Tab-separated table of C-alpha atoms in Angstrom:
chain	number	residue	atom	x	y	z
B	1	MET	CA	-106.920	-70.027	-115.848
B	2	SER	CA	-104.940	-72.775	-113.832
B	3	ALA	CA	-104.481	-72.194	-110.560
B	4	ALA	CA	-100.595	-71.456	-110.634
B	5	GLN	CA	-101.152	-68.858	-113.547
B	6	HIS	CA	-101.834	-65.696	-110.752
B	7	TYR	CA	-98.426	-65.867	-110.512
B	8	ARG	CA	-98.251	-64.137	-113.655
B	9	ASP	CA	-99.983	-61.161	-112.219
B	10	SER	CA	-96.770	-60.332	-109.174
B	11	LYS	CA	-94.145	-58.325	-110.518
B	12	LEU	CA	-91.685	-61.039	-111.263
B	13	GLY	CA	-94.434	-62.353	-113.787
B	14	ASP	CA	-95.316	-59.056	-115.374
B	15	THR	CA	-91.686	-58.182	-115.607
B	16	LEU	CA	-91.280	-61.749	-117.461
B	17	VAL	CA	-94.413	-61.603	-119.660
B	18	ASP	CA	-92.847	-57.908	-120.921
B	19	ALA	CA	-89.185	-59.594	-121.533
B	20	LEU	CA	-90.817	-62.319	-123.719
B	21	ASP	CA	-93.288	-59.595	-125.942
B	22	GLU	CA	-90.109	-57.752	-126.719
B	23	LEU	CA	-88.324	-60.991	-127.467
B	24	ILE	CA	-91.141	-61.678	-129.530
B	25	THR	CA	-91.446	-58.540	-131.405
B	26	ALA	CA	-87.474	-59.040	-131.934
B	27	GLU	CA	-88.182	-62.372	-133.414
B	28	LYS	CA	-86.113	-63.744	-130.879
B	29	VAL	CA	-88.524	-66.470	-129.926
B	30	THR	CA	-91.327	-67.545	-131.578
B	31	PRO	CA	-94.974	-67.626	-129.321
B	32	ALA	CA	-95.310	-70.933	-129.362
B	33	LEU	CA	-92.033	-70.941	-126.874
B	34	ALA	CA	-92.982	-67.809	-125.055
B	35	MET	CA	-96.338	-69.742	-124.031
B	36	ARG	CA	-93.970	-72.615	-122.813
B	37	ILE	CA	-91.715	-70.479	-120.885
B	38	LEU	CA	-94.951	-68.981	-118.783
B	39	ASP	CA	-95.921	-72.882	-118.391
B	40	GLU	CA	-92.915	-73.327	-116.773
B	41	PHE	CA	-92.790	-70.184	-114.940
B	42	ASP	CA	-96.440	-71.335	-113.621
B	43	GLN	CA	-95.149	-74.602	-112.539
B	44	SER	CA	-91.643	-73.532	-111.174
B	45	THR	CA	-93.325	-71.025	-109.130
B	46	CYS	CA	-95.957	-73.497	-107.286
B	47	ASN	CA	-93.396	-76.011	-106.689
B	48	ALA	CA	-90.509	-73.931	-105.227
B	49	LEU	CA	-93.502	-71.722	-103.267
B	50	GLU	CA	-94.735	-76.176	-101.934
B	51	SER	CA	-91.033	-77.565	-101.194
B	52	GLU	CA	-88.680	-74.542	-100.351
B	53	VAL	CA	-91.019	-71.842	-98.538
B	54	THR	CA	-90.924	-73.182	-94.867
B	55	ALA	CA	-91.830	-69.947	-92.856
B	56	LYS	CA	-95.448	-68.848	-91.325
B	57	THR	CA	-96.714	-65.702	-91.656
B	58	THR	CA	-99.607	-64.219	-89.468
B	59	PHE	CA	-101.405	-61.252	-90.349
B	60	LYS	CA	-104.204	-58.922	-89.211
B	61	GLY	CA	-106.122	-56.257	-89.898
B	62	THR	CA	-109.755	-55.038	-91.528
B	63	LEU	CA	-111.128	-57.128	-93.137
B	64	ARG	CA	-113.010	-54.984	-96.289
B	65	THR	CA	-113.889	-57.020	-98.999
B	66	TYR	CA	-114.032	-61.071	-99.841
B	67	ARG	CA	-115.051	-62.847	-102.484
B	68	PHE	CA	-114.727	-66.825	-103.623
B	69	CYS	CA	-115.532	-67.286	-106.864
B	70	ASP	CA	-113.991	-70.620	-108.831
B	71	ASN	CA	-111.917	-71.933	-106.119
B	72	VAL	CA	-110.116	-68.547	-105.474
B	73	TRP	CA	-110.334	-66.688	-102.570
B	74	GLN	CA	-109.806	-63.106	-102.386
B	75	PHE	CA	-109.369	-60.963	-99.519
B	76	GLU	CA	-108.971	-57.140	-99.321
B	77	VAL	CA	-107.513	-55.860	-95.935
B	78	ALA	CA	-107.007	-52.460	-94.871
B	79	ASP	CA	-104.014	-51.503	-91.891
B	80	ALA	CA	-102.741	-54.712	-92.385
B	81	SER	CA	-99.702	-56.136	-90.359
B	82	PHE	CA	-97.861	-58.852	-90.602
B	83	ARG	CA	-95.160	-60.851	-89.035
B	84	THR	CA	-93.245	-63.840	-90.258
B	85	THR	CA	-91.462	-66.532	-88.295
B	86	PRO	CA	-88.619	-68.427	-90.176
B	87	SER	CA	-88.716	-71.992	-89.863
B	88	GLY	CA	-86.029	-72.836	-87.010
B	89	ALA	CA	-86.149	-69.373	-85.501
B	90	SER	CA	-87.051	-68.874	-81.868
B	91	GLY	CA	-89.547	-65.943	-82.538
B	92	PRO	CA	-91.229	-63.989	-84.824
B	93	GLY	CA	-89.230	-61.493	-87.024
B	94	PRO	CA	-90.200	-57.904	-86.869
B	95	GLU	CA	-93.547	-56.720	-87.857
B	96	VAL	CA	-94.377	-55.203	-91.256
B	97	ARG	CA	-97.212	-52.716	-91.490
B	98	CYS	CA	-99.318	-51.717	-95.139
B	99	ASP	CA	-102.138	-49.443	-95.231
B	100	ARG	CA	-104.195	-52.186	-98.041
B	101	VAL	CA	-103.110	-55.630	-99.178
B	102	LYS	CA	-105.080	-58.236	-101.554
B	103	ILE	CA	-104.661	-61.195	-100.899
B	104	VAL	CA	-105.658	-64.628	-103.013
B	105	ALA	CA	-105.673	-68.035	-101.866
B	106	VAL	CA	-105.864	-70.894	-104.484
B	107	ASP	CA	-106.239	-74.410	-103.519
B	108	SER	CA	-104.141	-76.236	-106.304
B	109	LYS	CA	-105.246	-79.786	-105.252
B	110	LEU	CA	-108.815	-78.501	-106.583
B	111	VAL	CA	-107.941	-76.873	-109.176
B	112	GLY	CA	-105.062	-78.677	-110.991
B	113	VAL	CA	-101.252	-77.352	-110.898
B	114	PRO	CA	-99.432	-78.072	-114.332
B	115	GLY	CA	-97.185	-80.779	-114.405
B	116	GLN	CA	-99.034	-82.651	-111.526
């Protein structure tokens, strides 16, 4: 699995996979084309996050578990709060809270991003 493929486990990625499965079943696209579409999704998502997202987010909470395997960090945080500061803003935005969050962090330079 490349660094970018974990975005397929997002809501957007899940929806894309479901839609492609329906198109394959209806014989509207071939499985090979569906894989090319998913590869493009992986690459486009990484490129967009790298070049378009300039906001900074800070978070705090209670660290429940953490793992590091194959250059992937996974953190499970309880009672988390997040604050995002848009680029150019004078201060942070509103605080967002959640009971539990799982954070996955990948260094794409170590693992490799498709097309780079």
